Short mmCIF file of C-alpha atoms and ligand atoms in Angstrom, two decimals:
data_model
loop_
_atom_site.label_atom_id
_atom_site.label_comp_id
_atom_site.label_asym_id
_atom_site.label_seq_id
_atom_site.Cartn_x
_atom_site.Cartn_y
_atom_site.Cartn_z
CA MET A 981 7.98 14.99 -0.35
CA ILE A 982 8.53 11.26 -0.83
CA LEU A 983 6.17 10.75 -3.79
CA ALA A 984 4.68 13.15 -6.32
CA LEU A 985 2.47 12.14 -9.25
CA ASP A 986 1.74 14.83 -11.80
CA ASN A 987 -0.85 14.27 -14.53
CA ILE A 988 -0.25 10.52 -14.89
CA HIS A 989 -1.98 8.71 -17.75
CA ALA A 990 -2.05 4.94 -18.25
CA HIS A 991 -3.76 2.56 -20.66
CA TYR A 992 -4.66 -1.10 -20.95
CA GLY A 993 -4.69 -1.50 -24.72
CA LYS A 994 -7.22 1.06 -25.95
CA SER A 995 -8.73 1.56 -22.53
CA HIS A 996 -7.57 4.89 -21.05
CA VAL A 997 -7.67 4.01 -17.34
CA LEU A 998 -5.65 6.78 -15.64
CA GLN A 999 -6.61 10.15 -17.09
CA GLY A 1000 -4.33 12.62 -15.34
CA VAL A 1001 -3.71 11.45 -11.76
CA SER A 1002 -1.95 14.02 -9.55
CA PHE A 1003 -1.27 13.74 -5.83
CA GLU A 1004 1.57 13.72 -3.33
CA VAL A 1005 2.68 11.80 -0.27
CA GLY A 1006 4.85 13.65 2.26
CA ASP A 1007 7.74 12.10 4.20
CA GLY A 1008 6.32 9.81 6.87
CA GLU A 1009 2.76 10.63 5.84
CA LEU A 1010 -0.08 8.09 5.53
CA VAL A 1011 -2.31 8.84 2.57
CA THR A 1012 -5.27 6.76 1.39
CA LEU A 1013 -6.36 6.36 -2.18
CA LEU A 1014 -10.13 5.86 -2.14
CA GLY A 1015 -12.72 5.34 -4.85
CA ARG A 1016 -15.31 2.96 -6.19
CA ASN A 1017 -14.46 -0.35 -7.90
CA GLY A 1018 -12.75 0.24 -11.20
CA ALA A 1019 -11.76 3.86 -10.39
CA GLY A 1020 -8.10 3.05 -11.08
CA LYS A 1021 -6.63 2.64 -7.57
CA THR A 1022 -4.71 -0.57 -8.23
CA THR A 1023 -3.56 0.72 -11.61
CA THR A 1024 -2.18 3.85 -9.90
CA LEU A 1025 -0.13 1.67 -7.52
CA LYS A 1026 1.09 -0.45 -10.43
CA SER A 1027 2.11 2.67 -12.36
CA ILE A 1028 4.15 3.92 -9.42
CA VAL A 1029 6.14 0.67 -9.26
CA GLY A 1030 6.47 0.55 -13.05
CA VAL A 1031 4.48 -2.65 -13.64
CA VAL A 1032 1.90 -0.74 -15.68
CA PRO A 1033 3.99 1.93 -17.38
CA SER A 1034 2.44 5.38 -17.48
CA THR A 1035 2.12 6.84 -20.96
CA SER A 1036 2.56 10.49 -19.92
CA GLY A 1037 2.98 12.68 -16.87
CA SER A 1038 5.63 12.53 -14.19
CA ILE A 1039 6.28 10.40 -11.12
CA ARG A 1040 8.97 11.59 -8.73
CA PHE A 1041 10.23 9.57 -5.82
CA ALA A 1042 12.27 11.45 -3.21
CA GLY A 1043 12.69 14.20 -5.79
CA LYS A 1044 13.96 11.98 -8.63
CA PRO A 1045 11.95 11.03 -11.72
CA VAL A 1046 11.17 7.28 -11.78
CA GLN A 1047 8.62 6.85 -14.55
CA GLY A 1048 9.90 4.71 -17.40
CA LEU A 1049 12.41 2.91 -15.15
CA PRO A 1050 12.10 -0.87 -14.82
CA PRO A 1051 10.24 -2.12 -11.71
CA HIS A 1052 13.35 -3.55 -10.00
CA VAL A 1053 15.16 -0.20 -10.29
CA ILE A 1054 12.17 1.65 -8.84
CA ALA A 1055 11.96 -0.92 -6.01
CA SER A 1056 15.66 -0.48 -5.25
CA GLN A 1057 15.00 3.21 -4.53
CA GLY A 1058 12.72 2.30 -1.64
CA VAL A 1059 9.19 1.86 -3.02
CA CYS A 1060 7.51 -1.38 -2.02
CA LEU A 1061 4.05 -2.61 -3.07
CA VAL A 1062 2.20 -5.27 -1.08
CA PRO A 1063 -0.27 -6.44 -3.72
CA GLU A 1064 -3.81 -7.56 -3.02
CA HIS A 1065 -2.92 -11.21 -3.43
CA ARG A 1066 0.09 -10.92 -1.15
CA GLY A 1067 2.53 -13.11 -3.14
CA ILE A 1068 3.46 -15.41 -0.25
CA PHE A 1069 5.58 -18.43 -1.14
CA LYS A 1070 3.43 -21.21 0.26
CA LEU A 1071 6.12 -23.90 0.29
CA LEU A 1072 8.68 -21.73 2.07
CA THR A 1073 8.56 -21.14 5.83
CA VAL A 1074 7.53 -17.82 7.33
CA GLU A 1075 11.16 -17.04 8.11
CA GLU A 1076 12.32 -17.97 4.61
CA ASN A 1077 9.65 -15.71 3.13
CA LEU A 1078 10.91 -12.85 5.31
CA LEU A 1079 14.54 -13.46 4.46
CA LEU A 1080 13.70 -13.27 0.75
CA GLY A 1081 12.89 -9.60 1.31
CA GLN A 1082 16.08 -8.88 3.21
CA ARG A 1083 18.44 -6.15 2.07
CA LYS A 1084 21.98 -5.55 3.21
CA ARG A 1085 22.26 -2.71 5.74
CA SER A 1086 18.47 -2.53 6.12
CA PRO A 1087 17.49 -1.20 9.54
CA TRP A 1088 14.68 -3.78 9.43
CA GLN A 1089 15.94 -7.20 10.50
CA LEU A 1090 14.01 -10.34 11.48
CA ASP A 1091 13.79 -9.33 15.13
CA ASP A 1092 12.31 -5.93 14.27
CA VAL A 1093 9.65 -7.59 12.13
CA TYR A 1094 8.94 -10.19 14.82
CA ARG A 1095 8.54 -7.40 17.41
CA ILE A 1096 5.77 -5.85 15.32
CA PHE A 1097 4.24 -9.19 14.30
CA PRO A 1098 4.60 -11.62 17.25
CA ARG A 1099 2.33 -14.10 15.42
CA LEU A 1100 4.96 -14.42 12.72
CA LYS A 1101 7.59 -15.25 15.30
CA GLU A 1102 5.35 -17.96 16.76
CA ARG A 1103 4.86 -19.38 13.28
CA ARG A 1104 8.38 -18.83 11.95
CA THR A 1105 8.87 -22.51 10.99
CA ASN A 1106 5.40 -22.97 9.48
CA GLY A 1107 4.93 -22.99 5.72
CA GLY A 1108 3.46 -19.85 4.17
CA GLY A 1109 0.54 -21.96 2.95
CA GLN A 1110 -0.38 -22.94 6.52
CA LEU A 1111 -1.06 -19.37 7.60
CA SER A 1112 -4.48 -17.77 7.97
CA GLY A 1113 -5.37 -14.91 5.62
CA GLY A 1114 -4.50 -12.35 8.30
CA GLU A 1115 -1.16 -13.97 9.04
CA GLN A 1116 -0.35 -14.06 5.32
CA GLN A 1117 -1.08 -10.35 5.13
CA MET A 1118 1.23 -9.73 8.10
CA LEU A 1119 3.91 -11.82 6.40
CA ALA A 1120 3.56 -9.83 3.18
CA ILE A 1121 3.93 -6.55 5.11
CA GLY A 1122 6.83 -7.94 7.16
CA ARG A 1123 8.64 -9.07 4.02
CA ALA A 1124 8.15 -5.62 2.49
CA LEU A 1125 9.69 -4.04 5.61
CA MET A 1126 12.78 -6.26 5.27
CA ASN A 1127 13.25 -4.45 1.96
CA ASN A 1128 13.67 -1.17 3.84
CA PRO A 1129 10.94 0.84 2.11
CA LYS A 1130 10.74 4.60 2.36
CA LEU A 1131 7.26 4.26 0.90
CA LEU A 1132 5.11 1.21 1.59
CA MET A 1133 2.05 0.80 -0.65
CA LEU A 1134 -0.72 -1.56 0.45
CA ASP A 1135 -3.58 -2.76 -1.77
CA GLU A 1136 -6.63 -3.70 0.33
CA PRO A 1137 -4.66 -5.16 3.24
CA VAL A 1138 -7.67 -6.01 5.44
CA GLU A 1139 -10.12 -7.21 2.81
CA GLY A 1140 -11.96 -10.33 3.97
CA LEU A 1141 -10.26 -10.46 7.40
CA ALA A 1142 -12.02 -10.90 10.76
CA PRO A 1143 -12.52 -7.70 12.80
CA VAL A 1144 -10.10 -8.76 15.53
CA ILE A 1145 -7.34 -9.31 12.95
CA VAL A 1146 -8.20 -6.02 11.26
CA GLU A 1147 -7.65 -4.28 14.60
CA GLU A 1148 -4.29 -5.98 14.99
CA ILE A 1149 -3.16 -4.90 11.51
CA VAL A 1150 -4.32 -1.31 12.12
CA SER A 1151 -2.19 -1.16 15.24
CA GLN A 1152 0.79 -2.71 13.42
CA LEU A 1153 0.49 -0.15 10.62
CA LYS A 1154 0.46 2.62 13.26
CA THR A 1155 3.76 1.26 14.60
CA ILE A 1156 5.27 1.13 11.10
CA LYS A 1157 4.15 4.69 10.43
CA ALA A 1158 5.60 5.82 13.77
CA ALA A 1159 8.93 4.35 12.63
CA GLY A 1160 8.92 6.95 9.84
CA VAL A 1161 7.77 4.85 6.86
CA ALA A 1162 5.41 6.74 4.52
CA ILE A 1163 2.36 4.67 3.54
CA LEU A 1164 0.02 4.84 0.55
CA LEU A 1165 -3.05 2.79 1.39
CA VAL A 1166 -5.77 1.53 -0.94
CA GLU A 1167 -8.58 0.22 1.25
CA GLN A 1168 -12.39 -0.01 1.08
CA ASN A 1169 -12.82 -0.18 4.86
CA LEU A 1170 -13.34 3.50 5.68
CA GLU A 1171 -13.12 2.97 9.41
CA VAL A 1172 -9.64 1.57 8.97
CA CYS A 1173 -8.73 4.43 6.63
CA THR A 1174 -9.89 7.12 9.03
CA GLN A 1175 -8.12 5.50 12.00
CA LEU A 1176 -4.82 5.63 10.17
CA ALA A 1177 -4.66 8.40 7.63
CA ASP A 1178 -3.29 11.91 7.69
CA ARG A 1179 -4.94 12.63 4.35
CA HIS A 1180 -7.30 11.05 1.81
CA CYS A 1181 -7.41 11.27 -1.99
CA VAL A 1182 -10.48 10.12 -3.90
CA LEU A 1183 -10.06 8.73 -7.40
CA GLU A 1184 -12.93 8.67 -9.87
CA GLN A 1185 -12.66 7.53 -13.48
CA GLY A 1186 -8.91 7.82 -13.43
CA ARG A 1187 -8.64 11.29 -11.85
CA ILE A 1188 -8.24 12.61 -8.33
CA VAL A 1189 -11.49 14.46 -7.65
CA TYR A 1190 -11.10 15.23 -3.93
CA THR A 1191 -8.31 15.58 -1.37
CA ALA A 1192 -8.75 16.39 2.30
CA ASP A 1193 -7.09 15.90 5.66
CA ASN A 1194 -8.62 13.26 7.89
CA ALA A 1195 -10.67 15.60 10.09
CA THR A 1196 -12.21 17.37 7.07
CA PHE A 1197 -12.97 14.05 5.39
CA LEU A 1198 -14.62 12.65 8.54
CA ALA A 1199 -16.98 15.63 8.68
CA ASP A 1200 -17.83 15.48 4.96
CA GLU A 1201 -20.81 13.11 4.61
CA GLU A 1202 -21.54 14.37 1.12
CA VAL A 1203 -18.21 13.28 -0.32
CA LYS A 1204 -18.59 9.80 1.11
CA ASP A 1205 -22.01 9.53 -0.48
CA ARG A 1206 -21.06 11.05 -3.81
CA TYR A 1207 -17.78 9.27 -4.52
CA LEU A 1208 -17.74 6.21 -2.32
CA GLY A 1209 -21.37 5.17 -2.06
CA VAL A 1210 -21.36 5.22 1.75
CA GLY A 1211 -21.97 7.85 4.41
P1 ATP B 1490 -11.01 -2.45 -7.65
O1 ATP B 1490 -11.30 -2.04 -6.28
O2 ATP B 1490 -12.19 -3.06 -8.35
O3 ATP B 1490 -9.73 -3.23 -7.83
P2 ATP B 1490 -9.57 -0.18 -8.75
O4 ATP B 1490 -9.97 1.21 -8.43
O5 ATP B 1490 -8.36 -0.74 -8.11
O6 ATP B 1490 -10.83 -1.08 -8.48
P3 ATP B 1490 -8.29 -0.90 -11.23
O7 ATP B 1490 -8.08 -2.32 -10.82
O8 ATP B 1490 -7.14 0.01 -11.25
O9 ATP B 1490 -9.42 -0.24 -10.31
O10 ATP B 1490 -9.01 -0.90 -12.63
C1 ATP B 1490 -9.33 0.28 -13.37
C2 ATP B 1490 -9.97 -0.11 -14.68
O11 ATP B 1490 -9.02 -0.83 -15.49
C3 ATP B 1490 -11.19 -1.02 -14.54
O12 ATP B 1490 -12.13 -0.63 -15.52
C4 ATP B 1490 -10.63 -2.38 -14.84
O13 ATP B 1490 -11.63 -3.20 -15.40
C5 ATP B 1490 -9.53 -2.10 -15.85
N1 ATP B 1490 -8.43 -3.07 -15.78
C6 ATP B 1490 -7.75 -3.40 -14.65
N2 ATP B 1490 -6.77 -4.29 -14.93
C7 ATP B 1490 -6.83 -4.52 -16.27
C8 ATP B 1490 -6.07 -5.33 -17.19
N3 ATP B 1490 -5.05 -6.09 -16.77
N4 ATP B 1490 -6.44 -5.31 -18.48
C9 ATP B 1490 -7.47 -4.53 -18.92
N5 ATP B 1490 -8.21 -3.74 -18.11
C10 ATP B 1490 -7.90 -3.73 -16.81
#
């Protein structure tokens, strides 16, 4: 098991946003975290990396407790979050952005990232600010890989992107998964989720209310209607 959350609670001031979140991600597994707007998906990701500290419960990464540790210590254990707004340095080149993520002895070097994202290689000397939205997303994922994550967490990676770019990113994520990186994906695009995932977890009002493998989820129209407003 790479990640295990047990009864995690988190607050913003008086607002009790996570009310006992429990789920697990296995080694090399791709799990989605689904749910309507405001369900607590982003907050769950932020709790895992320690940016929004959880107030009770336990978070274990590769068997070790991580809750309460500062974000940089959690990151150094191999958890990497690609946030919704990507955090690209616009005035640095593509290659400089990638090198910022680099770790000593990481199996992921520039050439490995360029093999997965040929567009980034083509644009290696361009400024981050000159990239399209899709290319910025690829750069954010590539930079996270340079950090050698055991668990890569992505917050709405294909939101607002053209279908042809979405397809490209889906195939790139398949390659990253095949390399053995576990992925926790928050994404509203259910087609993308069901193309990629081993398992889905649905969050509602700060609790996991449903978990199923991909085949079971695909066949379950009622759950899509009840918790996600589609189907
Ligand atoms: P979305 O898809 O809309 O981002 P989400 O499932 O990711 O939804 P969160 O962003 O985790 O949901 O938000 C959960 C709840 O916490 C919402 O009610 C939201 O308004 C609230 N919230 C989020 N960030 C903050 C913050 N910084 N301060 C106060 N409340 C917040």
